[in-house]
Amino acid sequence: MSQPILSLASFFSIEAREYLNFTFDAAARETVRNVILGLCVVMIFVSLYALYQKYVAGAIVRAIIKAEAHSKETAKTAEELGLEKNYLALLELKTNLSLKKLVRMANEECEAEAAPAEEAAIEAESETPTEPNAENCEAKEESEDTELARFYIPEELKYRADNMFNKNSNNIVALLISSGLIIAFGILLLKLLPWILTVIDNMIAK
């Protein structure tokens, strides 16, 4: 049972060699091996995160585009988009900066529009706002606790969003292939490293 395990471990080891002009002992080999394998693991996790973004965060983008919600007037709630139970996707809306640049929330924009109108009202010492839009926004502020957020993607950002979160461009098969290539590259680098160091050693000797 231990023999196959040892054979598998040999794939991820660096051959021990003697060099005339520098030392590359067992500790150095272990450190370099861990660095190379660590980089491979990081690259695989990056691929996994990209796939996660396509399927989880991308679910919101695809739902908004399908619902043709491209303005404040046509903005949809999570329930209308069929995402009220997709908690991971809704969490991404709060934390994903790339997604927040594409997906707009009509409620927040309304609050932003109301702020200048309120400041103007204070300066003019007026008790009522002069902007009709400000009145609408204040009404929405009062019902903020009960009204669900409404999301949309501006028309000019629709194609960019679709390209960024198109799940067909990064599927599970592509992830498996890329992970296999990353592991193969790591093994190849570990096996070629002694030869590379020998070439460097010979160049120094000359």
One Martini backbone bead per residue (centre of mass of N, CA, C, O) as a GRO file, in nm:
protein
  206
    1MET     BB    1   0.057   0.063  -0.019
    2SER     BB    2   0.316   0.252   0.005
    3GLN     BB    3   0.427   0.243  -0.286
    4PRO     BB    4   0.222   0.422  -0.443
    5ILE     BB    5   0.268   0.671  -0.263
    6LEU     BB    6   0.568   0.706  -0.330
    7SER     BB    7   0.527   0.735  -0.636
    8LEU     BB    8   0.350   0.989  -0.620
    9ALA     BB    9   0.558   1.168  -0.461
   10SER     BB   10   0.780   1.169  -0.689
   11PHE     BB   11   0.637   1.382  -0.872
   12PHE     BB   12   0.687   1.606  -0.615
   13SER     BB   13   1.000   1.594  -0.669
   14ILE     BB   14   1.351   1.668  -0.631
   15GLU     BB   15   1.638   1.606  -0.758
   16ALA     BB   16   1.941   1.502  -0.640
   17ARG     BB   17   2.229   1.727  -0.661
   18GLU     BB   18   2.550   1.825  -0.753
   19TYR     BB   19   2.718   2.143  -0.704
   20LEU     BB   20   2.995   2.354  -0.748
   21ASN     BB   21   2.874   2.678  -0.702
   22PHE     BB   22   2.636   2.554  -0.525
   23THR     BB   23   2.367   2.507  -0.292
   24PHE     BB   24   2.119   2.218  -0.301
   25ASP     BB   25   1.949   2.108  -0.065
   26ALA     BB   26   1.690   1.968   0.100
   27ALA     BB   27   1.573   2.238   0.203
   28ALA     BB   28   1.566   2.381  -0.072
   29ARG     BB   29   1.391   2.174  -0.218
   30GLU     BB   30   1.147   2.202  -0.030
   31THR     BB   31   1.093   2.503  -0.073
   32VAL     BB   32   1.058   2.503  -0.382
   33ARG     BB   33   0.833   2.295  -0.392
   34ASN     BB   34   0.627   2.456  -0.221
   35VAL     BB   35   0.612   2.702  -0.408
   36ILE     BB   36   0.515   2.562  -0.665
   37LEU     BB   37   0.263   2.423  -0.540
   38GLY     BB   38   0.136   2.684  -0.431
   39LEU     BB   39   0.091   2.818  -0.708
   40CYS     BB   40  -0.094   2.597  -0.818
   41VAL     BB   41  -0.315   2.625  -0.605
   42VAL     BB   42  -0.381   2.922  -0.658
   43MET     BB   43  -0.464   2.885  -0.958
   44ILE     BB   44  -0.700   2.694  -0.895
   45PHE     BB   45  -0.858   2.890  -0.709
   46VAL     BB   46  -0.899   3.106  -0.924
   47SER     BB   47  -1.069   2.925  -1.109
   48LEU     BB   48  -1.290   2.868  -0.900
   49TYR     BB   49  -1.376   3.165  -0.857
   50ALA     BB   50  -1.457   3.219  -1.148
   51LEU     BB   51  -1.682   3.005  -1.149
   52TYR     BB   52  -1.843   3.124  -0.916
   53GLN     BB   53  -1.905   3.394  -1.054
   54LYS     BB   54  -2.060   3.283  -1.298
   55TYR     BB   55  -2.291   3.129  -1.120
   56VAL     BB   56  -2.361   3.338  -0.892
   57ALA     BB   57  -2.328   3.633  -0.984
   58GLY     BB   58  -2.439   3.571  -1.276
   59ALA     BB   59  -2.737   3.520  -1.203
   60ILE     BB   60  -2.817   3.818  -1.182
   61VAL     BB   61  -2.738   3.918  -1.460
   62ARG     BB   62  -2.914   3.720  -1.625
   63ALA     BB   63  -3.186   3.801  -1.494
   64ILE     BB   64  -3.184   4.101  -1.575
   65ILE     BB   65  -3.154   4.065  -1.881
   66LYS     BB   66  -3.407   3.885  -1.918
   67ALA     BB   67  -3.598   4.123  -1.783
   68GLU     BB   68  -3.513   4.405  -1.896
   69ALA     BB   69  -3.339   4.569  -1.664
   70HIS     BB   70  -3.232   4.918  -1.769
   71SER     BB   71  -3.390   5.081  -1.539
   72LYS     BB   72  -3.565   5.231  -1.290
   73GLU     BB   73  -3.846   5.158  -1.415
   74THR     BB   74  -3.747   4.832  -1.471
   75ALA     BB   75  -3.687   4.744  -1.207
   76LYS     BB   76  -3.607   4.460  -0.995
   77THR     BB   77  -3.668   4.228  -0.780
   78ALA     BB   78  -3.566   3.938  -0.648
   79GLU     BB   79  -3.842   3.802  -0.683
   80GLU     BB   80  -3.883   3.879  -0.987
   81LEU     BB   81  -3.598   3.722  -1.055
   82GLY     BB   82  -3.580   3.451  -0.875
   83LEU     BB   83  -3.365   3.534  -0.601
   84GLU     BB   84  -3.469   3.514  -0.298
   85LYS     BB   85  -3.296   3.221  -0.239
   86ASN     BB   86  -3.016   3.350  -0.341
   87TYR     BB   87  -2.791   3.428  -0.108
   88LEU     BB   88  -2.517   3.440  -0.252
   89ALA     BB   89  -2.595   3.648  -0.469
   90LEU     BB   90  -2.684   3.872  -0.268
   91LEU     BB   91  -2.409   3.893  -0.130
   92GLU     BB   92  -2.250   3.986  -0.382
   93LEU     BB   93  -2.393   4.266  -0.404
   94LYS     BB   94  -2.244   4.372  -0.132
   95THR     BB   95  -1.919   4.271  -0.203
   96ASN     BB   96  -1.901   4.302  -0.517
   97LEU     BB   97  -1.746   4.540  -0.700
   98SER     BB   98  -1.792   4.454  -0.996
   99LEU     BB   99  -2.101   4.421  -0.966
  100LYS     BB  100  -2.167   4.714  -0.856
  101LYS     BB  101  -2.082   4.854  -1.133
  102LEU     BB  102  -2.337   4.716  -1.290
  103VAL     BB  103  -2.535   4.701  -1.055
  104ARG     BB  104  -2.825   4.872  -0.982
  105MET     BB  105  -3.003   5.074  -0.732
  106ALA     BB  106  -3.281   5.256  -0.725
  107ASN     BB  107  -3.298   5.341  -0.423
  108GLU     BB  108  -3.015   5.471  -0.393
  109GLU     BB  109  -3.047   5.687  -0.616
  110CYS     BB  110  -3.276   5.834  -0.482
  111GLU     BB  111  -3.118   5.923  -0.231
  112ALA     BB  112  -2.901   6.085  -0.389
  113GLU     BB  113  -3.108   6.291  -0.512
  114ALA     BB  114  -3.220   6.405  -0.236
  115ALA     BB  115  -2.980   6.544  -0.099
  116PRO     BB  116  -2.951   6.817  -0.263
  117ALA     BB  117  -3.243   6.909  -0.203
  118GLU     BB  118  -3.210   6.929   0.105
  119GLU     BB  119  -2.979   7.136   0.107
  120ALA     BB  120  -3.135   7.359  -0.043
  121ALA     BB  121  -3.360   7.383   0.168
  122ILE     BB  122  -3.184   7.474   0.406
  123GLU     BB  123  -3.062   7.729   0.276
  124ALA     BB  124  -3.364   7.849   0.218
  125GLU     BB  125  -3.552   7.787   0.461
  126SER     BB  126  -3.726   7.538   0.379
  127GLU     BB  127  -3.984   7.299   0.445
  128THR     BB  128  -4.006   7.246   0.131
  129PRO     BB  129  -3.949   7.096  -0.144
  130THR     BB  130  -3.889   7.187  -0.496
  131GLU     BB  131  -3.853   6.894  -0.583
  132PRO     BB  132  -4.026   6.630  -0.706
  133ASN     BB  133  -3.809   6.409  -0.671
  134ALA     BB  134  -3.773   6.450  -0.367
  135GLU     BB  135  -4.055   6.359  -0.286
  136ASN     BB  136  -4.031   6.072  -0.390
  137CYS     BB  137  -3.781   5.999  -0.220
  138GLU     BB  138  -3.906   6.047   0.059
  139ALA     BB  139  -4.124   5.834   0.030
  140LYS     BB  140  -3.914   5.603  -0.001
  141GLU     BB  141  -3.770   5.645   0.271
  142GLU     BB  142  -4.017   5.577   0.451
  143SER     BB  143  -4.035   5.277   0.292
  144GLU     BB  144  -3.753   5.128   0.322
  145ASP     BB  145  -3.826   4.890   0.526
  146THR     BB  146  -4.054   4.762   0.311
  147GLU     BB  147  -3.885   4.793   0.057
  148LEU     BB  148  -3.756   4.648  -0.203
  149ALA     BB  149  -3.504   4.600  -0.388
  150ARG     BB  150  -3.402   4.745  -0.708
  151PHE     BB  151  -3.276   4.609  -1.014
  152TYR     BB  152  -3.017   4.714  -1.259
  153ILE     BB  153  -2.892   4.748  -1.603
  154PRO     BB  154  -2.752   4.939  -1.800
  155GLU     BB  155  -2.750   4.943  -2.134
  156GLU     BB  156  -2.432   5.014  -2.165
  157LEU     BB  157  -2.365   4.740  -1.964
  158LYS     BB  158  -2.480   4.473  -2.079
  159TYR     BB  159  -2.244   4.345  -2.250
  160ARG     BB  160  -2.031   4.347  -2.032
  161ALA     BB  161  -2.183   4.168  -1.829
  162ASP     BB  162  -2.222   3.923  -2.016
  163ASN     BB  163  -1.915   3.867  -2.059
  164MET     BB  164  -1.824   3.840  -1.754
  165PHE     BB  165  -2.095   3.626  -1.680
  166ASN     BB  166  -2.048   3.395  -1.882
  167LYS     BB  167  -2.075   3.053  -1.827
  168ASN     BB  168  -1.967   2.938  -2.108
  169SER     BB  169  -1.656   3.053  -2.064
  170ASN     BB  170  -1.662   2.887  -1.760
  171ASN     BB  171  -1.653   2.567  -1.703
  172ILE     BB  172  -1.597   2.262  -1.566
  173VAL     BB  173  -1.424   2.149  -1.793
  174ALA     BB  174  -1.223   2.384  -1.799
  175LEU     BB  175  -1.131   2.347  -1.507
  176LEU     BB  176  -1.015   2.061  -1.534
  177ILE     BB  177  -0.812   2.124  -1.756
  178SER     BB  178  -0.657   2.353  -1.612
  179SER     BB  179  -0.577   2.187  -1.362
  180GLY     BB  180  -0.415   1.972  -1.516
  181LEU     BB  181  -0.210   2.172  -1.642
  182ILE     BB  182  -0.099   2.287  -1.379
  183ILE     BB  183   0.007   2.021  -1.262
  184ALA     BB  184   0.188   1.947  -1.503
  185PHE     BB  185   0.365   2.200  -1.484
  186GLY     BB  186   0.470   2.150  -1.197
  187ILE     BB  187   0.607   1.878  -1.252
  188LEU     BB  188   0.790   1.971  -1.483
  189LEU     BB  189   0.946   2.182  -1.316
  190LEU     BB  190   1.059   1.985  -1.105
  191LYS     BB  191   1.214   1.806  -1.323
  192LEU     BB  192   1.380   2.054  -1.463
  193LEU     BB  193   1.541   2.199  -1.240
  194PRO     BB  194   1.811   2.037  -1.232
  195TRP     BB  195   1.888   2.107  -1.525
  196ILE     BB  196   1.890   2.414  -1.490
  197LEU     BB  197   2.107   2.416  -1.264
  198THR     BB  198   2.328   2.282  -1.433
  199VAL     BB  199   2.352   2.504  -1.645
  200ILE     BB  200   2.424   2.728  -1.445
  201ASP     BB  201   2.677   2.590  -1.328
  202ASN     BB  202   2.833   2.580  -1.600
  203MET     BB  203   2.833   2.885  -1.655
  204ILE     BB  204   2.994   2.964  -1.401
  205ALA     BB  205   3.252   2.789  -1.463
  206LYS     BB  206   3.318   2.961  -1.731
   0.00000   0.00000   0.00000
